[in-house]
Coordinates of N, CA, C and O in Angstrom, one line a residue:
L1 N 0.8 -1.2 0.0 CA 0.0 0.0 0.0 C 0.9 1.2 0.0 O 2.0 1.2 0.5
D2 N 0.3 2.3 -0.5 CA 1.1 3.5 -0.6 C 1.5 4.2 0.7 O 2.5 4.9 0.7
A3 N 0.8 3.9 1.8 CA 1.2 4.5 3.1 C 2.2 3.6 3.8 O 2.6 3.9 4.9
G4 N 2.7 2.5 3.2 CA 3.7 1.7 3.8 C 3.1 0.6 4.7 O 3.8 -0.1 5.4
L5 N 1.8 0.4 4.6 CA 1.1 -0.6 5.4 C 0.9 -1.8 4.4 O 0.4 -1.6 3.3
D6 N 1.1 -3.0 4.9 CA 0.9 -4.2 4.1 C 0.0 -5.2 4.9 O -0.1 -5.1 6.1
I7 N -0.6 -6.2 4.2 CA -1.3 -7.2 4.8 C -0.4 -7.9 5.8 O 0.7 -8.1 5.6
D8 N -0.9 -8.3 7.0 CA -0.2 -9.0 8.0 C 0.7 -8.1 8.8 O 1.4 -8.6 9.7
D9 N 0.8 -6.8 8.6 CA 1.6 -5.9 9.4 C 0.9 -5.8 10.8 O -0.4 -5.8 10.8
L10 N 1.6 -5.6 11.8 CA 1.1 -5.3 13.1 C 1.1 -3.8 13.4 O 2.2 -3.2 13.2
L11 N 0.0 -3.2 13.7 CA -0.1 -1.8 13.9 C -0.2 -1.5 15.4 O -0.9 -2.1 16.1
I12 N 0.6 -0.5 15.8 CA 0.6 0.0 17.1 C -0.3 1.3 17.1 O 0.0 2.2 16.4
V13 N -1.4 1.3 17.8 CA -2.4 2.3 17.7 C -2.6 2.9 19.1 O -2.5 2.2 20.1
D14 N -2.9 4.2 19.1 CA -3.2 4.9 20.4 C -4.5 5.7 20.2 O -4.8 6.1 19.1
V15 N -5.1 5.9 21.3 CA -6.4 6.6 21.3 C -6.1 8.1 21.6 O -6.6 8.6 22.6
L16 N -5.4 8.7 20.7 CA -5.1 10.1 20.8 C -6.1 10.9 19.9 O -6.7 10.3 19.0
L17 N -6.1 12.2 20.1 CA -6.9 13.0 19.2 C -6.3 13.0 17.8 O -5.2 13.4 17.6
A18 N -7.1 12.6 16.9 CA -6.6 12.5 15.5 C -6.6 13.9 14.9 O -7.4 14.8 15.1
E19 N -5.5 14.2 14.1 CA -5.3 15.4 13.5 C -5.2 15.2 12.0 O -5.1 14.1 11.5
N20 N -5.2 16.3 11.2 CA -5.2 16.2 9.8 C -4.0 15.4 9.3 O -2.9 15.6 9.9
V21 N -4.1 14.6 8.4 CA -3.2 13.7 7.7 C -2.7 12.5 8.6 O -1.8 11.8 8.1
H22 N -3.2 12.3 9.8 CA -2.9 11.1 10.5 C -3.5 9.9 9.8 O -4.6 10.0 9.2
I23 N -2.9 8.7 9.9 CA -3.5 7.5 9.5 C -4.3 7.0 10.7 O -3.8 6.9 11.8
V24 N -5.6 6.7 10.4 CA -6.5 6.4 11.6 C -7.2 5.1 11.3 O -7.3 4.6 10.2
I25 N -7.6 4.5 12.4 CA -8.6 3.4 12.3 C -9.9 4.0 12.7 O -10.1 4.6 13.7
A26 N -10.9 3.8 11.8 CA -12.2 4.4 11.9 C -13.3 3.4 11.9 O -13.2 2.4 11.2
N27 N -14.3 3.7 12.6 CA -15.6 2.9 12.6 C -16.6 3.6 11.8 O -17.0 4.7 12.2
I28 N -17.0 3.0 10.7 CA -18.1 3.6 9.9 C -19.2 2.6 9.8 O -19.1 1.6 9.1
G29 N -20.2 2.9 10.6 CA -21.4 1.9 10.6 C -21.0 0.5 11.0 O -21.4 -0.4 10.3
N30 N -20.2 0.4 12.0 CA -19.8 -0.9 12.5 C -18.9 -1.7 11.5 O -18.7 -2.9 11.6
E31 N -18.3 -1.0 10.6 CA -17.2 -1.5 9.7 C -16.0 -0.7 10.0 O -16.0 0.5 10.1
F32 N -14.9 -1.4 10.2 CA -13.6 -0.7 10.5 C -12.8 -0.6 9.3 O -12.7 -1.5 8.4
T33 N -12.1 0.5 9.2 CA -11.2 0.8 8.0 C -10.0 1.6 8.5 O -10.0 2.2 9.5
I34 N -8.9 1.5 7.7 CA -7.7 2.2 8.0 C -7.5 3.1 6.8 O -7.3 2.7 5.7
K35 N -7.5 4.4 7.1 CA -7.4 5.4 6.0 C -6.7 6.7 6.6 O -6.6 6.9 7.8
R36 N -6.3 7.5 5.6 CA -5.7 8.8 6.0 C -6.8 9.8 6.2 O -7.7 10.0 5.4
L37 N -6.7 10.6 7.3 CA -7.7 11.6 7.7 C -7.4 12.9 7.1 O -6.2 13.4 7.3
Y38 N -8.3 13.6 6.5 CA -8.1 15.0 6.0 C -9.3 15.8 6.5 O -10.5 15.4 6.4
Q39 N -9.0 17.0 7.0 CA -10.0 17.9 7.5 C -9.8 19.3 6.9 O -8.7 19.8 7.1
Q40 N -10.8 19.8 6.3 CA -10.7 21.2 5.7 C -12.0 21.8 5.6 O -12.9 21.2 5.0
N41 N -12.2 23.0 6.0 CA -13.4 23.8 5.8 C -14.6 23.1 6.3 O -15.7 23.1 5.6
G42 N -14.6 22.4 7.4 CA -15.7 21.7 8.0 C -16.0 20.4 7.3 O -17.0 19.7 7.7
V43 N -15.3 20.0 6.4 CA -15.5 18.7 5.7 C -14.4 17.7 6.2 O -13.2 18.1 6.2
V44 N -14.8 16.5 6.5 CA -13.8 15.5 6.9 C -13.8 14.4 5.9 O -14.9 13.9 5.5
E45 N -12.6 14.0 5.5 CA -12.5 12.9 4.5 C -11.6 11.8 5.0 O -10.6 12.1 5.7
L46 N -11.9 10.6 4.7 CA -11.0 9.4 4.9 C -10.6 9.0 3.5 O -11.4 8.6 2.7
R47 N -9.3 9.0 3.3 CA -8.8 8.7 1.9 C -8.0 7.4 1.9 O -7.1 7.2 2.8
S48 N -8.2 6.6 0.9 CA -7.5 5.4 0.7 C -6.1 5.8 0.3 O -5.9 6.7 -0.5
E49 N -5.1 5.0 0.7 CA -3.7 5.2 0.3 C -3.2 4.1 -0.7 O -2.1 3.9 -0.8
N50 N -4.2 3.4 -1.3 CA -3.9 2.3 -2.1 C -4.3 2.6 -3.5 O -5.5 2.3 -3.9
R51 N -3.5 3.2 -4.3 CA -3.8 3.6 -5.7 C -4.2 2.5 -6.6 O -5.0 2.6 -7.5
N52 N -3.7 1.3 -6.3 CA -4.0 0.1 -7.2 C -5.4 -0.4 -7.0 O -5.9 -1.2 -7.8
R53 N -6.0 -0.1 -5.8 CA -7.3 -0.6 -5.5 C -8.4 0.4 -5.2 O -9.2 0.3 -4.4
Q54 N -8.2 1.6 -5.8 CA -9.1 2.7 -5.6 C -10.6 2.4 -5.8 O -11.5 2.8 -5.0
N55 N -10.9 1.6 -6.7 CA -12.3 1.2 -7.0 C -12.9 0.3 -5.9 O -14.1 0.3 -5.6
E56 N -12.0 -0.5 -5.3 CA -12.4 -1.5 -4.2 C -12.4 -0.8 -2.9 O -13.2 -1.2 -2.0
L57 N -11.6 0.2 -2.7 CA -11.4 0.8 -1.4 C -11.7 2.3 -1.5 O -10.8 3.1 -1.6
P58 N -13.0 2.6 -1.4 CA -13.4 4.0 -1.7 C -13.0 5.0 -0.6 O -12.7 4.6 0.6
N59 N -12.9 6.3 -0.9 CA -12.7 7.3 0.0 C -14.1 7.7 0.6 O -15.1 7.4 0.0
Y60 N -14.1 8.2 1.8 CA -15.4 8.6 2.5 C -15.3 10.1 2.8 O -14.3 10.6 3.2
T61 N -16.4 10.8 2.6 CA -16.6 12.2 2.9 C -17.7 12.4 3.9 O -18.8 11.8 3.7
F62 N -17.4 13.1 5.0 CA -18.4 13.3 6.0 C -18.7 14.8 6.2 O -17.8 15.6 6.1
K63 N -20.0 15.1 6.4 CA -20.4 16.4 6.7 C -21.1 16.4 8.0 O -21.3 15.4 8.7
D64 N -21.6 17.6 8.5 CA -22.3 17.7 9.7 C -23.4 16.7 9.8 O -24.2 16.6 8.9
G65 N -23.5 16.0 10.9 CA -24.6 15.1 11.1 C -24.2 13.6 10.7 O -24.9 12.7 11.1
D66 N -23.2 13.5 9.9 CA -22.7 12.1 9.6 C -22.0 11.5 10.7 O -21.3 12.2 11.5
F67 N -22.0 10.2 10.9 CA -21.4 9.5 12.0 C -20.0 9.0 11.6 O -19.9 8.3 10.6
L68 N -19.0 9.3 12.3 CA -17.7 8.8 12.1 C -17.0 8.7 13.5 O -17.0 9.7 14.3
Q69 N -16.5 7.5 13.8 CA -15.8 7.3 15.1 C -14.4 7.0 14.8 O -14.1 5.9 14.2
V70 N -13.5 7.8 15.2 CA -12.0 7.5 15.0 C -11.6 6.7 16.3 O -11.7 7.2 17.4
V71 N -11.3 5.5 16.0 CA -10.9 4.6 17.1 C -9.5 4.9 17.7 O -9.3 4.8 18.9
G72 N -8.6 5.2 16.8 CA -7.3 5.5 17.2 C -6.4 5.9 16.0 O -6.9 5.8 14.9
I73 N -5.2 6.4 16.3 CA -4.3 6.7 15.2 C -3.1 5.7 15.2 O -2.8 5.2 16.2
V74 N -2.7 5.5 14.0 CA -1.5 4.5 13.8 C -0.3 5.2 14.2 O 0.1 6.2 13.6
L75 N 0.5 4.7 15.2 CA 1.7 5.3 15.6 C 2.9 4.6 15.0 O 3.9 5.2 14.6
H76 N 2.8 3.3 14.9 CA 4.0 2.5 14.4 C 3.4 1.3 13.6 O 2.3 0.8 13.9
V77 N 4.3 0.8 12.7 CA 4.0 -0.4 12.0 C 5.1 -1.4 12.2 O 6.3 -1.0 12.1
I78 N 4.8 -2.6 12.5 CA 5.8 -3.7 12.7 C 5.6 -4.7 11.6 O 4.5 -5.2 11.3
K79 N 6.7 -4.9 10.8 CA 6.7 -5.8 9.7 C 7.4 -7.1 10.0 O 8.4 -7.1 10.7
K80 N 6.9 -8.1 9.5 CA 7.5 -9.4 9.6 C 8.6 -9.5 8.6 O 8.4 -9.2 7.4
V81 N 9.8 -10.0 9.0 CA 10.9 -10.2 8.0 C 11.3 -11.7 8.1 O 11.2 -12.3 9.1
G82 N 11.6 -12.2 6.9 CA 12.1 -13.5 6.8 C 11.0 -14.5 7.0 O 10.6 -15.3 7.5

């Protein structure tokens, strides 16, 4: 993936206040996703970092009244080697 995250990576996550461009784990209608958070002019977006699968992994745009729960932000990625 373009953000440096791969299948089977172990993510270290903290329940900190998410800020613009953090990679977050979000709950959208009881479905969890990992995306990059963008906030601008009252609009919140979760954007996919996987250009090869943009059709399968859509971006999400939220406006006032939409439900979005940021579960935590990704602090570290642990990769398996060998």
